[in-house]
Amino acid sequence: QVHVVQSGGGLELAGKSLRLSCSASGRTGSKFDMGWFRQALGKERELVAAVSWSGINTYYADSVKARFTISREHNKNTIYLQMNSLKREDTAVYYCAAAAYVPGSAWASSRSYDYWGRGTQVTVAS
C-alpha cells in the first residue's frame, strides 16, 4: 500500500512565499514520478508542477513558471514545491500525486497518477 503524506500551505499575503512538502511511501525500492495538482473552488483539478523519479524532467503549468519550483530529494520519493511571488489566483487546495510511471505526454492528466495526498489549503490574500 502506498501512502502519500503532504504538509505545508496555509495563509499568506500576495507576493510572499510558501513551501509544500510531500513524501510517498510504498514497498522498499518503490520509485515514483510525482507532482502537484491544485483545485480552486468551482474549477477542475489542474497540474501545477511535476518531476520524474530521476529529477531530470520537470513540468510546469504556464501560470506558475518562473514563480514556482518543484524539486525532489535524490533517490527518494520526497518532493517540494517552493511557491514564490504568490498571487490571489494561486488560492486552491493543493494535492500531491504519485505514480510508478507517467508517460511524457501525460504529465498534466490527473488520471496518470495512482496515489494522492489528502490535500492542503493554500490561501493567498491581497
PDB file of N, CA and C in Angstrom, residues 8-20 67-68 81-92 94 120-126:
ATOM      1  N   GLY A   8       2.565  21.589   4.794  1.00  0.00           N
ATOM      2  CA  GLY A   8       2.809  22.949   4.347  1.00  0.00           C
ATOM      3  C   GLY A   8       1.506  23.633   3.975  1.00  0.00           C
ATOM      4  N   GLY A   9       1.637  24.763   3.345  1.00  0.00           N
ATOM      5  CA  GLY A   9       0.462  25.520   2.943  1.00  0.00           C
ATOM      6  C   GLY A   9       0.033  26.495   4.022  1.00  0.00           C
ATOM      7  N   GLY A  10      -1.177  26.996   3.899  1.00  0.00           N
ATOM      8  CA  GLY A  10      -1.712  27.946   4.862  1.00  0.00           C
ATOM      9  C   GLY A  10      -2.092  29.253   4.213  1.00  0.00           C
ATOM     10  N   LEU A  11      -2.105  30.297   5.026  1.00  0.00           N
ATOM     11  CA  LEU A  11      -2.500  31.630   4.572  1.00  0.00           C
ATOM     12  C   LEU A  11      -1.269  32.518   4.440  1.00  0.00           C
ATOM     13  N   GLU A  12      -1.156  33.184   3.295  1.00  0.00           N
ATOM     14  CA  GLU A  12      -0.018  34.078   3.083  1.00  0.00           C
ATOM     15  C   GLU A  12      -0.470  35.260   2.244  1.00  0.00           C
ATOM     16  N   LEU A  13       0.282  36.342   2.346  1.00  0.00           N
ATOM     17  CA  LEU A  13      -0.020  37.541   1.584  1.00  0.00           C
ATOM     18  C   LEU A  13       0.502  37.438   0.159  1.00  0.00           C
ATOM     19  N   ALA A  14      -0.158  38.101  -0.750  1.00  0.00           N
ATOM     20  CA  ALA A  14       0.305  38.145  -2.132  1.00  0.00           C
ATOM     21  C   ALA A  14       1.722  38.708  -2.181  1.00  0.00           C
ATOM     22  N   GLY A  15       2.541  38.076  -3.035  1.00  0.00           N
ATOM     23  CA  GLY A  15       3.923  38.487  -3.157  1.00  0.00           C
ATOM     24  C   GLY A  15       4.877  37.727  -2.255  1.00  0.00           C
ATOM     25  N   LYS A  16       4.334  37.051  -1.273  1.00  0.00           N
ATOM     26  CA  LYS A  16       5.164  36.272  -0.357  1.00  0.00           C
ATOM     27  C   LYS A  16       5.357  34.851  -0.859  1.00  0.00           C
ATOM     28  N   SER A  17       5.918  34.004   0.016  1.00  0.00           N
ATOM     29  CA  SER A  17       6.268  32.643  -0.390  1.00  0.00           C
ATOM     30  C   SER A  17       5.707  31.597   0.573  1.00  0.00           C
ATOM     31  N   LEU A  18       5.492  30.411   0.039  1.00  0.00           N
ATOM     32  CA  LEU A  18       5.108  29.246   0.832  1.00  0.00           C
ATOM     33  C   LEU A  18       5.816  28.023   0.261  1.00  0.00           C
ATOM     34  N   ARG A  19       5.949  27.002   1.085  1.00  0.00           N
ATOM     35  CA  ARG A  19       6.588  25.764   0.635  1.00  0.00           C
ATOM     36  C   ARG A  19       5.743  24.584   1.050  1.00  0.00           C
ATOM     37  N   LEU A  20       5.546  23.670   0.091  1.00  0.00           N
ATOM     38  CA  LEU A  20       4.834  22.423   0.333  1.00  0.00           C
ATOM     39  C   LEU A  20       5.815  21.260   0.274  1.00  0.00           C
ATOM     40  N   ARG A  67       7.799  31.306 -11.106  1.00  0.00           N
ATOM     41  CA  ARG A  67       7.432  31.624  -9.730  1.00  0.00           C
ATOM     42  C   ARG A  67       7.536  30.413  -8.810  1.00  0.00           C
ATOM     43  N   PHE A  68       7.153  29.251  -9.307  1.00  0.00           N
ATOM     44  CA  PHE A  68       7.165  28.030  -8.509  1.00  0.00           C
ATOM     45  C   PHE A  68       8.321  27.132  -8.956  1.00  0.00           C
ATOM     46  N   LEU A  81       7.496  21.855  -3.224  1.00  0.00           N
ATOM     47  CA  LEU A  81       7.037  22.902  -4.130  1.00  0.00           C
ATOM     48  C   LEU A  81       7.293  24.242  -3.454  1.00  0.00           C
ATOM     49  N   GLN A  82       8.261  24.965  -3.962  1.00  0.00           N
ATOM     50  CA  GLN A  82       8.555  26.303  -3.471  1.00  0.00           C
ATOM     51  C   GLN A  82       7.736  27.289  -4.281  1.00  0.00           C
ATOM     52  N   MET A  83       6.871  28.006  -3.611  1.00  0.00           N
ATOM     53  CA  MET A  83       5.962  28.934  -4.283  1.00  0.00           C
ATOM     54  C   MET A  83       6.342  30.361  -3.906  1.00  0.00           C
ATOM     55  N   ASN A  84       6.864  31.086  -4.862  1.00  0.00           N
ATOM     56  CA  ASN A  84       7.261  32.478  -4.648  1.00  0.00           C
ATOM     57  C   ASN A  84       6.318  33.417  -5.391  1.00  0.00           C
ATOM     58  N   SER A  85       6.375  34.679  -5.017  1.00  0.00           N
ATOM     59  CA  SER A  85       5.560  35.712  -5.674  1.00  0.00           C
ATOM     60  C   SER A  85       4.104  35.261  -5.796  1.00  0.00           C
ATOM     61  N   LEU A  86       3.554  34.822  -4.687  1.00  0.00           N
ATOM     62  CA  LEU A  86       2.200  34.284  -4.686  1.00  0.00           C
ATOM     63  C   LEU A  86       1.189  35.320  -5.165  1.00  0.00           C
ATOM     64  N   LYS A  87       0.182  34.808  -5.858  1.00  0.00           N
ATOM     65  CA  LYS A  87      -0.916  35.633  -6.343  1.00  0.00           C
ATOM     66  C   LYS A  87      -2.229  35.105  -5.785  1.00  0.00           C
ATOM     67  N   ARG A  88      -3.239  35.953  -5.773  1.00  0.00           N
ATOM     68  CA  ARG A  88      -4.529  35.528  -5.264  1.00  0.00           C
ATOM     69  C   ARG A  88      -5.051  34.323  -6.030  1.00  0.00           C
ATOM     70  N   GLU A  89      -4.764  34.278  -7.320  1.00  0.00           N
ATOM     71  CA  GLU A  89      -5.260  33.171  -8.135  1.00  0.00           C
ATOM     72  C   GLU A  89      -4.559  31.845  -7.849  1.00  0.00           C
ATOM     73  N   ASP A  90      -3.548  31.869  -6.984  1.00  0.00           N
ATOM     74  CA  ASP A  90      -2.913  30.619  -6.556  1.00  0.00           C
ATOM     75  C   ASP A  90      -3.716  29.947  -5.434  1.00  0.00           C
ATOM     76  N   THR A  91      -4.708  30.639  -4.937  1.00  0.00           N
ATOM     77  CA  THR A  91      -5.537  30.081  -3.880  1.00  0.00           C
ATOM     78  C   THR A  91      -6.247  28.821  -4.365  1.00  0.00           C
ATOM     79  N   ALA A  92      -6.047  27.723  -3.641  1.00  0.00           N
ATOM     80  CA  ALA A  92      -6.616  26.434  -4.041  1.00  0.00           C
ATOM     81  C   ALA A  92      -6.247  25.395  -2.994  1.00  0.00           C
ATOM     82  N   TYR A  94      -4.150  22.160  -2.693  1.00  0.00           N
ATOM     83  CA  TYR A  94      -3.031  21.564  -3.411  1.00  0.00           C
ATOM     84  C   TYR A  94      -2.897  20.096  -3.026  1.00  0.00           C
ATOM     85  N   THR A 120      -3.967  20.087   0.803  1.00  0.00           N
ATOM     86  CA  THR A 120      -3.700  21.130   1.784  1.00  0.00           C
ATOM     87  C   THR A 120      -4.137  22.466   1.200  1.00  0.00           C
ATOM     88  N   GLN A 121      -4.760  23.280   2.018  1.00  0.00           N
ATOM     89  CA  GLN A 121      -5.283  24.556   1.545  1.00  0.00           C
ATOM     90  C   GLN A 121      -4.164  25.595   1.480  1.00  0.00           C
ATOM     91  N   VAL A 122      -4.120  26.286   0.360  1.00  0.00           N
ATOM     92  CA  VAL A 122      -3.255  27.460   0.205  1.00  0.00           C
ATOM     93  C   VAL A 122      -4.160  28.637  -0.099  1.00  0.00           C
ATOM     94  N   THR A 123      -4.090  29.645   0.733  1.00  0.00           N
ATOM     95  CA  THR A 123      -4.907  30.842   0.555  1.00  0.00           C
ATOM     96  C   THR A 123      -3.986  32.052   0.472  1.00  0.00           C
ATOM     97  N   VAL A 124      -4.144  32.801  -0.601  1.00  0.00           N
ATOM     98  CA  VAL A 124      -3.329  33.997  -0.802  1.00  0.00           C
ATOM     99  C   VAL A 124      -4.232  35.208  -0.674  1.00  0.00           C
ATOM    100  N   ALA A 125      -3.881  36.066   0.246  1.00  0.00           N
ATOM    101  CA  ALA A 125      -4.678  37.267   0.498  1.00  0.00           C
ATOM    102  C   ALA A 125      -3.970  38.491  -0.065  1.00  0.00           C
ATOM    103  N   SER A 126      -4.752  39.423  -0.520  1.00  0.00           N
ATOM    104  CA  SER A 126      -4.164  40.653  -1.065  1.00  0.00           C
ATOM    105  C   SER A 126      -3.999  41.701   0.022  1.00  0.00           C
TER     106      SER A 126
END
